[in-house]
Amino acid sequence: MSGAPRDPGDEPGDAPGAGTDPAERKMRFLFALRQRGVTDPRVLDAMERIDRGAFVRGHFEDRAYEDTPLPIPCGQTISQPSVVGLMTQALQVGPRDKVLEIGTGSGYQAAVLSLLCRRVYTLDRHRRLVAEAEALFRELGLSNITAMVADGSRGLQEQAPFDRIMVTAAAEDPPGSLLAQLKIGGIMVVPVGQSDAVQTLIRVRRSETGFDYDELRQVRFVPLVEGLGQT
Ligand code: SAH
Protein backbone atom coordinates (compact mmCIF):
# COMPACT_ATOMS: atom_id res chain seq x y z
CA MET A 1 0.00 0.00 0.00
CA SER A 2 1.71 3.19 -1.11
CA GLY A 3 1.79 5.93 1.49
CA ALA A 4 0.86 3.50 4.27
CA PRO A 5 3.96 1.49 4.92
CA ARG A 6 2.84 0.35 8.34
CA ASP A 7 -0.24 -1.28 9.68
CA PRO A 8 -2.11 1.19 11.95
CA GLY A 9 -1.90 -1.31 14.82
CA ASP A 10 1.81 -1.74 14.33
CA GLU A 11 3.09 0.77 16.86
CA PRO A 12 6.82 0.92 17.56
CA GLY A 13 7.80 -1.83 19.98
CA ASP A 14 4.83 -3.99 19.12
CA ALA A 15 5.52 -7.60 18.39
CA PRO A 16 4.05 -8.72 15.06
CA GLY A 17 0.44 -9.66 15.57
CA ALA A 18 0.06 -7.67 18.78
CA GLY A 19 -2.38 -4.80 18.66
CA THR A 20 -4.59 -6.45 16.06
CA ASP A 21 -8.03 -7.56 17.13
CA PRO A 22 -8.53 -11.24 17.92
CA ALA A 23 -10.81 -11.97 14.96
CA GLU A 24 -8.33 -10.52 12.49
CA ARG A 25 -5.44 -12.29 14.20
CA LYS A 26 -7.28 -15.61 13.90
CA MET A 27 -8.05 -14.96 10.24
CA ARG A 28 -4.38 -14.38 9.51
CA PHE A 29 -3.42 -17.45 11.51
CA LEU A 30 -5.81 -19.64 9.46
CA PHE A 31 -4.76 -18.02 6.20
CA ALA A 32 -1.10 -18.85 6.91
CA LEU A 33 -2.05 -22.47 7.66
CA ARG A 34 -3.90 -22.80 4.35
CA GLN A 35 -1.01 -21.23 2.47
CA ARG A 36 1.30 -23.86 3.91
CA GLY A 37 -0.90 -26.73 2.79
CA VAL A 38 -3.27 -27.33 5.70
CA THR A 39 -6.49 -27.76 3.72
CA ASP A 40 -8.54 -30.36 5.63
CA PRO A 41 -11.59 -28.42 6.86
CA ARG A 42 -11.87 -30.49 10.06
CA VAL A 43 -8.25 -29.74 10.97
CA LEU A 44 -8.66 -26.04 10.19
CA ASP A 45 -11.83 -25.95 12.27
CA ALA A 46 -10.08 -27.59 15.25
CA MET A 47 -7.18 -25.16 14.97
CA GLU A 48 -9.59 -22.27 14.83
CA ARG A 49 -11.23 -23.45 18.05
CA ILE A 50 -8.08 -24.18 20.08
CA ASP A 51 -6.36 -20.92 21.03
CA ARG A 52 -2.58 -21.42 20.71
CA GLY A 53 -2.12 -18.36 22.91
CA ALA A 54 -3.35 -20.36 25.90
CA PHE A 55 -0.48 -22.84 25.44
CA VAL A 56 2.27 -20.25 25.08
CA ARG A 57 2.62 -18.54 28.40
CA GLY A 58 4.83 -15.69 29.50
CA HIS A 59 7.53 -14.08 27.46
CA PHE A 60 6.53 -15.42 24.05
CA GLU A 61 2.76 -15.14 24.39
CA ASP A 62 2.44 -12.29 21.90
CA ARG A 63 4.08 -14.45 19.23
CA ALA A 64 1.61 -17.31 19.66
CA TYR A 65 -0.13 -16.63 16.33
CA GLU A 66 3.04 -16.56 14.23
CA ASP A 67 3.92 -19.66 12.27
CA THR A 68 6.96 -20.40 14.35
CA PRO A 69 8.01 -22.89 17.03
CA LEU A 70 8.45 -21.27 20.46
CA PRO A 71 10.24 -22.24 23.68
CA ILE A 72 8.28 -23.83 26.52
CA PRO A 73 9.55 -24.95 29.97
CA CYS A 74 12.04 -27.83 30.44
CA GLY A 75 14.04 -26.73 27.37
CA GLN A 76 11.37 -28.01 24.98
CA THR A 77 9.40 -26.34 22.17
CA ILE A 78 5.82 -25.97 21.04
CA SER A 79 5.75 -26.90 17.36
CA GLN A 80 5.10 -24.50 14.51
CA PRO A 81 1.33 -24.27 13.84
CA SER A 82 1.65 -25.31 10.19
CA VAL A 83 3.57 -28.43 11.25
CA VAL A 84 0.86 -29.23 13.82
CA GLY A 85 -1.72 -28.82 11.05
CA LEU A 86 0.15 -30.90 8.47
CA MET A 87 0.86 -33.70 10.96
CA THR A 88 -2.75 -33.75 12.13
CA GLN A 89 -3.94 -33.83 8.55
CA ALA A 90 -1.51 -36.65 7.68
CA LEU A 91 -2.81 -38.70 10.62
CA GLN A 92 -6.35 -38.83 9.09
CA VAL A 93 -8.02 -38.98 12.48
CA GLY A 94 -11.63 -40.15 12.69
CA PRO A 95 -14.24 -39.30 15.35
CA ARG A 96 -14.18 -42.79 16.88
CA ASP A 97 -10.40 -43.09 17.06
CA LYS A 98 -8.27 -43.71 20.12
CA VAL A 99 -5.08 -41.72 19.62
CA LEU A 100 -1.70 -41.87 21.35
CA GLU A 101 0.56 -38.83 21.28
CA ILE A 102 4.18 -39.03 22.39
CA GLY A 103 5.52 -35.67 23.60
CA THR A 104 2.79 -33.66 25.35
CA GLY A 105 4.98 -30.55 25.57
CA SER A 106 2.63 -27.57 25.90
CA GLY A 107 -0.44 -29.75 25.24
CA TYR A 108 -1.37 -27.83 22.09
CA GLN A 109 -1.17 -30.74 19.66
CA ALA A 110 -3.14 -32.99 22.02
CA ALA A 111 -5.82 -30.31 22.35
CA VAL A 112 -6.18 -30.05 18.56
CA LEU A 113 -6.37 -33.85 18.25
CA SER A 114 -8.95 -34.07 21.04
CA LEU A 115 -11.53 -32.22 18.93
CA LEU A 116 -11.15 -34.74 16.12
CA CYS A 117 -11.25 -38.09 17.89
CA ARG A 118 -12.80 -40.04 20.75
CA ARG A 119 -9.86 -40.05 23.18
CA VAL A 120 -6.26 -38.87 23.30
CA TYR A 121 -3.58 -40.39 25.51
CA THR A 122 -0.57 -38.11 25.64
CA LEU A 123 2.75 -38.92 27.30
CA ASP A 124 5.71 -36.77 28.29
CA ARG A 125 8.89 -37.53 30.22
CA HIS A 126 8.71 -34.17 32.06
CA ARG A 127 6.38 -34.05 35.07
CA ARG A 128 6.09 -30.27 34.95
CA LEU A 129 4.90 -30.24 31.34
CA VAL A 130 2.28 -32.92 32.02
CA ALA A 131 0.98 -31.08 35.11
CA GLU A 132 0.72 -27.75 33.27
CA ALA A 133 -0.93 -29.30 30.23
CA GLU A 134 -3.43 -31.17 32.42
CA ALA A 135 -4.39 -27.93 34.17
CA LEU A 136 -4.98 -26.29 30.79
CA PHE A 137 -7.09 -29.19 29.48
CA ARG A 138 -9.27 -28.88 32.58
CA GLU A 139 -9.54 -25.10 32.22
CA LEU A 140 -10.56 -25.46 28.56
CA GLY A 141 -13.04 -28.27 29.28
CA LEU A 142 -11.17 -30.79 27.12
CA SER A 143 -12.27 -33.88 29.01
CA ASN A 144 -11.23 -36.59 26.52
CA ILE A 145 -7.47 -36.19 27.03
CA THR A 146 -5.46 -38.32 29.45
CA ALA A 147 -1.97 -36.95 30.07
CA MET A 148 0.63 -39.14 31.77
CA VAL A 149 4.26 -38.96 32.82
CA ALA A 150 5.97 -41.83 31.04
CA ASP A 151 8.75 -42.76 28.67
CA GLY A 152 6.80 -42.59 25.44
CA SER A 153 9.32 -44.63 23.49
CA ARG A 154 7.68 -47.64 25.16
CA GLY A 155 4.18 -46.51 24.23
CA LEU A 156 1.25 -47.25 26.53
CA GLN A 157 0.74 -50.99 26.62
CA GLU A 158 -2.31 -50.92 28.91
CA GLN A 159 -4.35 -48.93 26.37
CA ALA A 160 -2.99 -50.52 23.19
CA PRO A 161 -3.76 -51.00 20.36
CA PHE A 162 -4.29 -47.47 19.01
CA ASP A 163 -6.01 -46.34 15.83
CA ARG A 164 -3.54 -43.51 15.45
CA ILE A 165 -0.15 -42.63 16.97
CA MET A 166 1.55 -39.26 16.65
CA VAL A 167 5.14 -38.78 17.78
CA THR A 168 6.20 -35.17 18.27
CA ALA A 169 9.88 -35.81 19.08
CA ALA A 170 12.44 -37.18 16.64
CA ALA A 171 13.52 -40.82 16.81
CA GLU A 172 16.34 -42.46 14.88
CA ASP A 173 13.84 -45.07 13.71
CA PRO A 174 10.12 -45.50 14.37
CA PRO A 175 10.20 -47.10 17.86
CA GLY A 176 9.38 -50.84 17.74
CA SER A 177 7.03 -50.75 20.74
CA LEU A 178 4.97 -48.01 19.07
CA LEU A 179 4.72 -49.99 15.84
CA ALA A 180 3.56 -52.98 17.88
CA GLN A 181 0.84 -50.87 19.56
CA LEU A 182 -0.66 -49.69 16.26
CA LYS A 183 -3.90 -51.37 15.13
CA ILE A 184 -4.06 -53.09 11.79
CA GLY A 185 -5.32 -50.36 9.47
CA GLY A 186 -3.80 -47.79 11.85
CA ILE A 187 -1.57 -44.84 11.01
CA MET A 188 1.46 -43.40 12.81
CA VAL A 189 3.18 -40.11 12.01
CA VAL A 190 6.73 -39.76 13.31
CA PRO A 191 9.75 -37.54 12.59
CA VAL A 192 12.77 -39.74 11.92
CA GLY A 193 16.45 -38.80 11.84
CA GLN A 194 19.43 -37.68 13.91
CA SER A 195 18.37 -35.32 16.67
CA ASP A 196 20.40 -32.26 15.70
CA ALA A 197 19.85 -32.52 11.95
CA VAL A 198 16.89 -32.01 9.67
CA GLN A 199 14.59 -34.98 9.99
CA THR A 200 12.04 -36.58 7.73
CA LEU A 201 8.41 -36.85 8.72
CA ILE A 202 7.28 -40.41 8.02
CA ARG A 203 3.77 -41.84 7.82
CA VAL A 204 3.51 -45.51 8.68
CA ARG A 205 0.39 -47.56 7.83
CA ARG A 206 -0.06 -50.96 9.34
CA SER A 207 -1.64 -53.57 7.05
CA GLU A 208 -2.49 -57.22 7.62
CA THR A 209 0.92 -58.17 6.32
CA GLY A 210 3.26 -55.47 7.60
CA PHE A 211 4.05 -51.75 7.54
CA ASP A 212 4.05 -49.30 4.62
CA TYR A 213 6.11 -46.14 4.94
CA ASP A 214 5.87 -42.87 3.09
CA GLU A 215 8.00 -39.77 3.47
CA LEU A 216 6.03 -36.56 3.89
CA ARG A 217 8.44 -33.64 4.36
CA GLN A 218 11.47 -32.32 6.18
CA VAL A 219 10.93 -31.21 9.78
CA ARG A 220 12.96 -30.35 12.85
CA PHE A 221 11.95 -31.67 16.28
CA VAL A 222 13.61 -32.05 19.66
CA PRO A 223 14.88 -35.60 20.20
CA LEU A 224 12.94 -38.48 21.68
CA VAL A 225 14.95 -39.21 24.84
CA GLU A 226 14.64 -42.46 26.74
CA GLY A 227 13.79 -42.47 30.45
CA LEU A 228 12.05 -39.84 32.58
CA GLY A 229 13.20 -36.21 32.93
CA GLN A 230 14.43 -34.65 36.21
CA THR A 231 11.53 -32.19 36.39
N1 SAH B 1 3.46 -31.82 21.00
C1 SAH B 1 4.03 -30.73 21.77
C2 SAH B 1 5.45 -30.41 21.38
C3 SAH B 1 6.36 -31.50 21.70
S1 SAH B 1 8.05 -31.07 21.99
C4 SAH B 1 3.16 -29.50 21.74
O1 SAH B 1 2.11 -29.51 21.09
O2 SAH B 1 3.52 -28.53 22.39
C5 SAH B 1 8.60 -32.71 22.29
C6 SAH B 1 8.23 -33.27 23.63
O3 SAH B 1 8.60 -34.63 23.65
C7 SAH B 1 8.93 -32.60 24.80
O4 SAH B 1 8.01 -32.09 25.70
C8 SAH B 1 9.75 -33.74 25.41
O5 SAH B 1 9.81 -33.68 26.83
C9 SAH B 1 8.98 -34.96 24.95
N2 SAH B 1 9.74 -36.21 24.93
C10 SAH B 1 10.97 -36.44 24.47
N3 SAH B 1 11.30 -37.74 24.63
C11 SAH B 1 10.24 -38.34 25.23
C12 SAH B 1 9.94 -39.67 25.68
N4 SAH B 1 10.82 -40.68 25.56
N5 SAH B 1 8.76 -39.90 26.24
C13 SAH B 1 7.83 -38.92 26.39
N6 SAH B 1 8.05 -37.65 25.99
C14 SAH B 1 9.23 -37.36 25.42
XYZ file of C-alpha atoms and ligand atoms in Angstrom:
257
model
C 0.000 0.000 0.000
C 1.713 3.192 -1.107
C 1.795 5.932 1.494
C 0.863 3.503 4.270
C 3.956 1.490 4.915
C 2.837 0.354 8.337
C -0.241 -1.279 9.683
C -2.106 1.193 11.948
C -1.902 -1.311 14.820
C 1.807 -1.740 14.331
C 3.095 0.770 16.865
C 6.817 0.923 17.557
C 7.799 -1.826 19.975
C 4.828 -3.989 19.123
C 5.520 -7.603 18.387
C 4.046 -8.719 15.064
C 0.443 -9.663 15.574
C 0.063 -7.666 18.782
C -2.381 -4.801 18.664
C -4.592 -6.455 16.059
C -8.034 -7.555 17.126
C -8.527 -11.244 17.921
C -10.811 -11.968 14.957
C -8.329 -10.523 12.489
C -5.437 -12.287 14.198
C -7.282 -15.607 13.903
C -8.053 -14.964 10.245
C -4.378 -14.379 9.514
C -3.424 -17.448 11.506
C -5.805 -19.639 9.464
C -4.760 -18.022 6.196
C -1.099 -18.852 6.914
C -2.052 -22.465 7.663
C -3.902 -22.796 4.350
C -1.009 -21.235 2.470
C 1.303 -23.865 3.906
C -0.898 -26.727 2.790
C -3.273 -27.327 5.696
C -6.489 -27.757 3.719
C -8.537 -30.361 5.632
C -11.592 -28.424 6.857
C -11.870 -30.492 10.056
C -8.254 -29.739 10.965
C -8.664 -26.044 10.186
C -11.828 -25.947 12.270
C -10.077 -27.591 15.245
C -7.176 -25.157 14.965
C -9.594 -22.269 14.825
C -11.231 -23.452 18.045
C -8.081 -24.179 20.080
C -6.360 -20.925 21.027
C -2.585 -21.425 20.710
C -2.123 -18.359 22.906
C -3.354 -20.362 25.905
C -0.484 -22.842 25.439
C 2.265 -20.255 25.076
C 2.616 -18.538 28.402
C 4.833 -15.689 29.505
C 7.531 -14.080 27.464
C 6.533 -15.415 24.047
C 2.759 -15.135 24.387
C 2.442 -12.293 21.903
C 4.083 -14.448 19.231
C 1.614 -17.314 19.660
C -0.131 -16.628 16.331
C 3.036 -16.562 14.232
C 3.922 -19.662 12.266
C 6.963 -20.400 14.348
C 8.013 -22.886 17.032
C 8.451 -21.272 20.457
C 10.242 -22.238 23.680
C 8.276 -23.834 26.517
C 9.552 -24.948 29.965
C 12.040 -27.835 30.436
C 14.038 -26.732 27.374
C 11.372 -28.005 24.979
C 9.402 -26.336 22.168
C 5.815 -25.972 21.038
C 5.753 -26.902 17.359
C 5.098 -24.504 14.509
C 1.327 -24.272 13.842
C 1.648 -25.311 10.189
C 3.572 -28.431 11.249
C 0.861 -29.234 13.819
C -1.725 -28.817 11.046
C 0.146 -30.896 8.472
C 0.860 -33.703 10.955
C -2.752 -33.750 12.135
C -3.939 -33.834 8.546
C -1.514 -36.653 7.682
C -2.807 -38.705 10.615
C -6.346 -38.827 9.091
C -8.024 -38.978 12.483
C -11.634 -40.148 12.690
C -14.238 -39.297 15.351
C -14.180 -42.790 16.882
C -10.395 -43.091 17.060
C -8.269 -43.715 20.120
C -5.084 -41.722 19.615
C -1.704 -41.874 21.346
C 0.556 -38.831 21.275
C 4.184 -39.027 22.388
C 5.517 -35.666 23.596
C 2.788 -33.664 25.350
C 4.980 -30.550 25.567
C 2.628 -27.575 25.899
C -0.440 -29.748 25.237
C -1.372 -27.825 22.093
C -1.174 -30.739 19.657
C -3.136 -32.988 22.022
C -5.820 -30.314 22.347
C -6.183 -30.046 18.560
C -6.372 -33.851 18.255
C -8.947 -34.068 21.041
C -11.533 -32.219 18.929
C -11.147 -34.740 16.116
C -11.247 -38.089 17.894
C -12.801 -40.040 20.747
C -9.857 -40.050 23.182
C -6.263 -38.869 23.296
C -3.581 -40.388 25.512
C -0.568 -38.113 25.644
C 2.753 -38.922 27.304
C 5.712 -36.774 28.292
C 8.894 -37.532 30.219
C 8.709 -34.169 32.063
C 6.376 -34.045 35.069
C 6.090 -30.266 34.952
C 4.895 -30.244 31.340
C 2.279 -32.924 32.019
C 0.984 -31.078 35.105
C 0.723 -27.751 33.265
C -0.933 -29.299 30.226
C -3.430 -31.169 32.415
C -4.388 -27.928 34.166
C -4.985 -26.290 30.792
C -7.088 -29.186 29.481
C -9.266 -28.881 32.584
C -9.535 -25.103 32.215
C -10.557 -25.461 28.559
C -13.037 -28.267 29.280
C -11.168 -30.792 27.116
C -12.275 -33.882 29.005
C -11.230 -36.587 26.521
C -7.466 -36.190 27.026
C -5.464 -38.322 29.453
C -1.966 -36.945 30.068
C 0.625 -39.137 31.771
C 4.265 -38.962 32.818
C 5.972 -41.826 31.039
C 8.748 -42.763 28.667
C 6.801 -42.592 25.439
C 9.317 -44.634 23.487
C 7.683 -47.638 25.161
C 4.181 -46.505 24.230
C 1.248 -47.254 26.532
C 0.736 -50.994 26.618
C -2.314 -50.917 28.909
C -4.352 -48.928 26.375
C -2.987 -50.519 23.187
C -3.757 -50.997 20.360
C -4.286 -47.472 19.013
C -6.005 -46.336 15.826
C -3.537 -43.514 15.446
C -0.152 -42.632 16.966
C 1.548 -39.262 16.651
C 5.138 -38.783 17.783
C 6.201 -35.165 18.274
C 9.875 -35.812 19.079
C 12.436 -37.185 16.635
C 13.516 -40.818 16.811
C 16.344 -42.456 14.880
C 13.842 -45.068 13.708
C 10.118 -45.505 14.368
C 10.199 -47.103 17.864
C 9.380 -50.835 17.744
C 7.031 -50.746 20.737
C 4.973 -48.014 19.074
C 4.717 -49.990 15.838
C 3.564 -52.976 17.882
C 0.837 -50.869 19.559
C -0.661 -49.690 16.263
C -3.900 -51.372 15.134
C -4.057 -53.087 11.788
C -5.317 -50.357 9.473
C -3.800 -47.791 11.852
C -1.565 -44.842 11.006
C 1.462 -43.404 12.809
C 3.182 -40.114 12.012
C 6.734 -39.760 13.311
C 9.755 -37.539 12.593
C 12.768 -39.745 11.919
C 16.447 -38.805 11.844
C 19.427 -37.682 13.906
C 18.367 -35.316 16.669
C 20.404 -32.258 15.696
C 19.853 -32.520 11.947
C 16.892 -32.009 9.667
C 14.586 -34.985 9.993
C 12.038 -36.584 7.726
C 8.409 -36.849 8.723
C 7.281 -40.412 8.022
C 3.770 -41.845 7.816
C 3.507 -45.514 8.675
C 0.391 -47.564 7.832
C -0.060 -50.963 9.336
C -1.638 -53.569 7.053
C -2.488 -57.225 7.624
C 0.923 -58.167 6.318
C 3.260 -55.467 7.596
C 4.050 -51.751 7.539
C 4.052 -49.302 4.617
C 6.107 -46.145 4.936
C 5.867 -42.871 3.094
C 7.996 -39.774 3.470
C 6.030 -36.561 3.894
C 8.438 -33.644 4.362
C 11.472 -32.315 6.180
C 10.930 -31.207 9.776
C 12.956 -30.347 12.855
C 11.948 -31.670 16.276
C 13.610 -32.047 19.659
C 14.877 -35.596 20.200
C 12.942 -38.478 21.681
C 14.953 -39.208 24.835
C 14.640 -42.460 26.739
C 13.789 -42.474 30.451
C 12.051 -39.836 32.575
C 13.201 -36.206 32.933
C 14.433 -34.655 36.209
C 11.527 -32.194 36.394
N 3.458 -31.816 20.999
C 4.030 -30.734 21.771
C 5.447 -30.406 21.381
C 6.363 -31.500 21.699
S 8.053 -31.069 21.987
C 3.163 -29.499 21.735
O 2.105 -29.505 21.091
O 3.525 -28.528 22.393
C 8.604 -32.710 22.291
C 8.227 -33.266 23.630
O 8.603 -34.630 23.649
C 8.935 -32.603 24.796
O 8.010 -32.088 25.698
C 9.749 -33.739 25.410
O 9.815 -33.681 26.831
C 8.977 -34.964 24.952
N 9.735 -36.210 24.932
C 10.973 -36.444 24.465
N 11.305 -37.744 24.634
C 10.236 -38.340 25.232
C 9.942 -39.671 25.678
N 10.817 -40.678 25.558
N 8.757 -39.897 26.244
C 7.835 -38.918 26.393
N 8.051 -37.649 25.995
C 9.231 -37.362 25.419
